[in-house]
XYZ file of C-alpha atoms in Angstrom:
336
model
C 0.000 0.000 0.000
C 2.846 2.351 0.837
C 4.467 1.620 -2.517
C 1.196 2.188 -4.317
C 0.755 5.499 -2.527
C 4.257 6.537 -3.501
C 3.584 5.552 -7.098
C 0.310 7.463 -7.047
C 2.015 10.514 -5.599
C 4.698 10.297 -8.244
C 2.076 10.097 -10.985
C 0.269 13.135 -9.612
C 3.533 15.051 -9.400
C 4.389 14.168 -12.977
C 0.989 15.358 -14.130
C 1.451 18.641 -12.298
C 4.913 19.005 -13.794
C 3.601 18.337 -17.313
C 0.789 20.821 -16.780
C 3.223 23.520 -15.599
C 5.506 22.728 -18.535
C 2.664 23.088 -21.026
C 1.629 26.388 -19.434
C 5.199 27.612 -19.559
C 5.526 26.561 -23.199
C 2.257 28.294 -24.073
C 3.450 31.480 -22.379
C 6.728 31.316 -24.291
C 4.835 30.997 -27.594
C 2.638 33.987 -26.688
C 5.679 36.055 -25.687
C 7.478 35.086 -28.906
C 4.466 36.062 -31.027
C 4.104 39.379 -29.193
C 7.797 40.176 -29.631
C 7.617 39.166 -33.302
C 4.533 41.346 -33.808
C 6.198 44.302 -32.105
C 9.311 43.904 -34.262
C 7.141 43.596 -37.371
C 5.103 46.673 -36.472
C 8.260 48.566 -35.561
C 9.788 47.714 -38.930
C 6.603 48.732 -40.753
C 6.431 51.960 -38.762
C 9.995 52.691 -39.817
C 9.149 52.071 -43.480
C 6.033 54.252 -43.307
C 8.100 56.924 -41.574
C 10.670 56.902 -44.366
C 7.919 57.244 -46.967
C 6.166 59.924 -44.946
C 9.403 61.881 -44.807
C 9.322 62.257 -48.583
C 6.048 64.199 -48.381
C 5.702 67.783 -47.186
C 3.910 68.336 -43.888
C 2.040 71.633 -43.643
C -0.005 72.188 -40.517
C -3.480 73.696 -40.775
C -3.639 75.837 -37.640
C -6.403 74.779 -35.267
C -6.972 71.392 -36.899
C -4.097 69.387 -35.443
C -5.901 68.741 -32.136
C -9.159 67.696 -33.788
C -9.846 63.953 -34.152
C -9.135 62.749 -37.650
C -11.912 60.137 -37.447
C -15.473 60.746 -36.270
C -18.428 58.336 -36.266
C -16.161 55.788 -37.940
C -15.508 58.088 -40.896
C -12.226 59.603 -42.074
C -12.680 62.596 -44.396
C -9.646 63.732 -46.369
C -9.976 66.677 -48.729
C -7.972 66.097 -51.915
C -7.036 69.461 -53.412
C -5.601 69.612 -56.907
C -3.891 72.889 -57.723
C -2.357 74.064 -60.961
C 1.082 74.699 -59.504
C 4.206 72.764 -60.418
C 5.719 73.486 -57.006
C 4.752 72.330 -53.526
C 2.793 74.772 -51.431
C -0.391 76.772 -51.665
C 0.340 78.872 -54.742
C -1.864 78.470 -57.773
C -5.590 77.832 -58.020
C -7.579 74.931 -56.567
C -8.346 73.198 -59.854
C -10.078 70.240 -58.177
C -11.668 69.468 -54.806
C -12.580 65.873 -53.996
C -13.705 64.726 -50.560
C -12.346 61.223 -49.936
C -14.466 59.550 -47.243
C -13.498 56.195 -45.722
C -16.349 54.793 -43.639
C -15.978 51.826 -41.308
C -19.710 52.038 -40.697
C -20.853 51.649 -44.305
C -17.728 49.708 -45.399
C -17.260 52.098 -48.302
C -14.850 54.556 -49.829
C -16.660 57.514 -51.350
C -15.211 60.176 -53.639
C -17.311 63.336 -53.764
C -16.368 66.090 -56.184
C -17.296 69.545 -54.896
C -17.698 72.018 -57.738
C -15.553 75.107 -57.438
C -18.236 77.525 -58.740
C -20.653 76.918 -55.835
C -21.498 80.241 -54.176
C -20.673 79.916 -50.471
C -20.184 81.962 -47.323
C -16.438 82.176 -46.648
C -15.426 82.815 -43.015
C -13.950 86.307 -42.700
C -14.777 87.213 -46.301
C -17.695 88.092 -48.515
C -19.621 85.345 -50.251
C -17.766 83.972 -53.267
C -16.995 80.891 -55.339
C -15.831 77.936 -53.262
C -12.368 77.860 -54.787
C -11.885 81.494 -53.739
C -11.558 80.167 -50.165
C -8.383 78.375 -51.208
C -7.074 81.518 -52.906
C -7.779 83.594 -49.776
C -6.468 81.203 -47.129
C -5.162 77.935 -48.533
C -6.321 74.477 -47.387
C -7.230 75.682 -43.884
C -9.792 78.235 -45.056
C -11.089 75.854 -47.712
C -11.764 73.163 -45.076
C -13.409 75.729 -42.800
C -15.645 76.874 -45.653
C -16.735 73.331 -46.528
C -17.436 72.551 -42.874
C -19.455 75.715 -42.346
C -21.560 75.397 -45.507
C -22.092 71.620 -45.588
C -22.081 70.681 -41.875
C -19.504 67.928 -42.317
C -16.226 67.394 -40.481
C -13.201 67.964 -42.722
C -9.896 68.532 -40.956
C -7.331 66.615 -42.999
C -6.169 67.413 -46.517
C -3.743 66.300 -49.195
C -2.610 68.912 -51.716
C -1.683 67.494 -55.105
C 0.082 69.496 -57.806
C 0.407 68.963 -61.555
C 3.474 66.752 -61.320
C 1.989 64.447 -58.678
C -1.188 63.774 -60.666
C 0.716 62.957 -63.847
C 3.256 60.870 -61.904
C 0.436 58.931 -60.202
C -0.990 57.857 -63.556
C 2.454 57.002 -64.915
C 3.186 54.986 -61.751
C 0.404 52.540 -62.715
C 1.616 52.546 -66.358
C -1.263 54.691 -67.575
C -5.012 54.163 -67.688
C -7.433 52.936 -70.340
C -10.516 55.099 -70.777
C -13.155 55.641 -73.441
C -12.769 59.052 -75.101
C -14.656 60.729 -77.906
C -12.820 62.364 -80.799
C -13.727 65.779 -79.375
C -12.305 64.876 -75.957
C -9.041 63.864 -77.631
C -8.875 67.257 -79.347
C -9.218 68.939 -75.956
C -6.510 66.680 -74.503
C -4.120 68.007 -77.145
C -5.232 71.588 -76.457
C -4.497 71.287 -72.739
C -1.180 69.604 -73.483
C -0.054 72.814 -75.194
C -0.112 74.641 -71.834
C 1.312 71.679 -69.924
C 4.253 71.315 -72.294
C 5.061 75.003 -71.977
C 4.867 74.913 -68.161
C 7.060 71.818 -67.926
C 9.530 72.917 -70.634
C 8.715 69.988 -72.915
C 8.953 70.151 -76.687
C 5.865 71.334 -78.563
C 3.703 68.401 -79.611
C 4.928 66.053 -76.870
C 2.319 63.370 -76.047
C -0.205 64.697 -78.575
C -2.837 62.064 -79.340
C -4.168 60.922 -82.709
C -7.175 63.167 -83.346
C -8.638 60.502 -85.608
C -8.829 58.024 -82.763
C -11.769 57.498 -80.416
C -13.177 54.789 -78.198
C -11.009 52.975 -75.663
C -7.591 54.630 -75.605
C -4.526 54.482 -73.382
C -3.536 57.656 -71.537
C -0.201 58.361 -69.899
C 0.215 60.824 -67.021
C 0.264 64.147 -68.901
C -2.541 62.998 -71.213
C -4.720 61.926 -68.260
C -4.059 65.261 -66.556
C -5.082 67.138 -69.710
C -8.220 64.981 -69.982
C -9.102 65.700 -66.339
C -8.768 69.475 -66.719
C -11.204 69.798 -69.632
C -14.182 71.851 -68.456
C -15.523 72.806 -71.883
C -17.492 69.589 -72.394
C -20.285 69.177 -69.883
C -19.113 72.282 -67.977
C -17.622 71.713 -64.538
C -19.827 68.662 -63.922
C -18.206 66.882 -66.853
C -14.749 67.906 -65.681
C -15.227 66.531 -62.161
C -16.648 63.298 -63.568
C -13.530 62.904 -65.721
C -11.325 63.474 -62.666
C -13.106 60.719 -60.756
C -12.918 58.354 -63.744
C -9.140 58.765 -63.868
C -8.759 58.341 -60.093
C -11.034 55.296 -60.143
C -8.953 53.672 -62.902
C -5.752 54.451 -60.991
C -7.097 52.975 -57.738
C -7.960 49.726 -59.525
C -4.385 49.364 -60.831
C -2.570 50.726 -57.785
C -2.140 47.466 -55.767
C -0.540 45.690 -58.730
C 1.675 48.694 -59.459
C 2.890 48.851 -55.854
C 3.906 45.184 -55.951
C 5.584 45.538 -59.352
C 7.618 48.685 -58.681
C 6.933 50.849 -55.625
C 9.854 53.148 -56.464
C 7.746 54.936 -59.107
C 5.199 55.919 -56.483
C 7.767 56.753 -53.825
C 9.983 58.927 -56.011
C 7.431 60.288 -58.470
C 4.430 61.074 -56.289
C 5.266 61.510 -52.617
C 7.643 64.489 -53.032
C 4.803 66.321 -54.811
C 2.286 65.917 -51.983
C 1.611 68.347 -49.135
C -0.568 67.248 -46.210
C -1.487 67.861 -42.586
C -1.870 64.135 -41.931
C 0.618 63.103 -39.245
C 3.025 60.185 -39.502
C 0.956 58.279 -36.919
C -2.235 58.795 -38.911
C -0.579 57.590 -42.120
C 0.728 54.548 -40.221
C -2.774 53.726 -38.946
C -4.192 54.081 -42.451
C -1.488 51.778 -43.837
C -2.400 49.063 -41.319
C -5.952 49.048 -42.676
C -5.001 48.994 -46.353
C -5.945 45.323 -46.766
C -9.387 45.968 -45.288
C -9.945 48.939 -47.572
C -9.522 46.701 -50.622
C -12.757 44.973 -49.607
C -14.704 48.228 -49.227
C -17.186 49.318 -51.879
C -15.961 52.194 -54.035
C -18.529 54.838 -54.977
C -18.500 58.390 -56.273
C -20.712 61.397 -56.716
C -20.674 65.166 -56.928
C -22.024 68.237 -55.182
C -24.340 69.954 -56.044
C -26.866 67.235 -56.813
C -28.823 67.316 -60.023
C -31.861 69.542 -59.612
C -30.473 71.235 -56.491
C -28.846 74.272 -58.109
C -29.312 77.073 -60.590
C -26.781 79.241 -62.439
C -26.933 82.864 -61.292
C -24.821 85.992 -61.540
C -23.732 87.654 -58.292
C -21.525 90.756 -58.303
C -20.591 90.036 -61.898
C -19.631 86.396 -61.142
C -21.253 83.415 -62.840
C -21.816 81.011 -59.940
C -24.028 78.118 -58.815
C -26.652 78.862 -56.196
C -27.520 75.582 -54.510
C -30.019 74.068 -52.077
C -27.637 73.436 -49.182
C -30.107 71.434 -47.082
C -30.686 68.933 -49.885
C -26.956 68.507 -50.421
C -26.256 68.242 -46.672
C -28.809 65.428 -46.400
C -27.157 63.594 -49.290
C -23.709 63.887 -47.703
C -25.005 62.589 -44.375
C -26.722 59.646 -46.046
C -23.821 58.570 -48.255
C -20.858 59.398 -46.032
C -21.983 59.316 -42.410
C -24.656 56.660 -42.929
C -27.905 58.594 -42.515
C -26.763 60.144 -39.242
C -26.718 63.921 -39.167
C -24.178 65.723 -37.039
């Protein structure tokens, strides 16, 4: 009996030992995975930091302390200006509100027409793009917030070179153009070639061609700037078509040759996004690929009328109707 008791005690001790050993091994695996994850995140943070350093950070006073995400939505105002240099010189040739919503699982691009007549803080009423001319991205964001009741406190300023480089980074885009649109592409290329010191006739397209055509960076930029077909509504639609085509090809382009994006685009971007915010966005990139991509424009059809105010041809719009649309499509039917 004594021997049996000793054997039983030994068996119990061995079981306890094995249990402690398994617990210890499990803890070691958890610790190893945590350390590995920290090293991986640290390495990724370093890479994002290096890329972020190639962009130009320009603070928008008063916006740095505001949360960049609200109600699960990140709004980033993409401003295209007609400058070849970084900074706020030039005109705001395009304004697109990029909204990433965790609530609706969507990425929405909303073009905001520059001829909308708005109240500009500290100034008389004027065209929307006058806000940029008066006070750069900060005043433009303030104006959009005040007139449309939507939170916008982060921006990315894109100049001529960045837009063209973005299209070239994905090896161009294929779009359907009419013969008349091709003629306008060539017309806008005249100015672009002069501004960039390129030889006359560079990148001119075959005026006899139409249908599905391939556009390189300068050609896509010229196509996007055309406001003589379909007025400004047609121009903003063309801008979104180019951006949509680029977004579709971007993942493949990044895998094939990220140096084109790094060296061709990032140095031509100015933003008030912080390095931490860019890092957090990068961590969610895989999730964003599964989000639905949609687009639209403000003002909505039937919600505006052309008028002349103080000698300016502008668009007078129904702000309440457009506010409701923004809340429905971006915030998910929740007003502020």
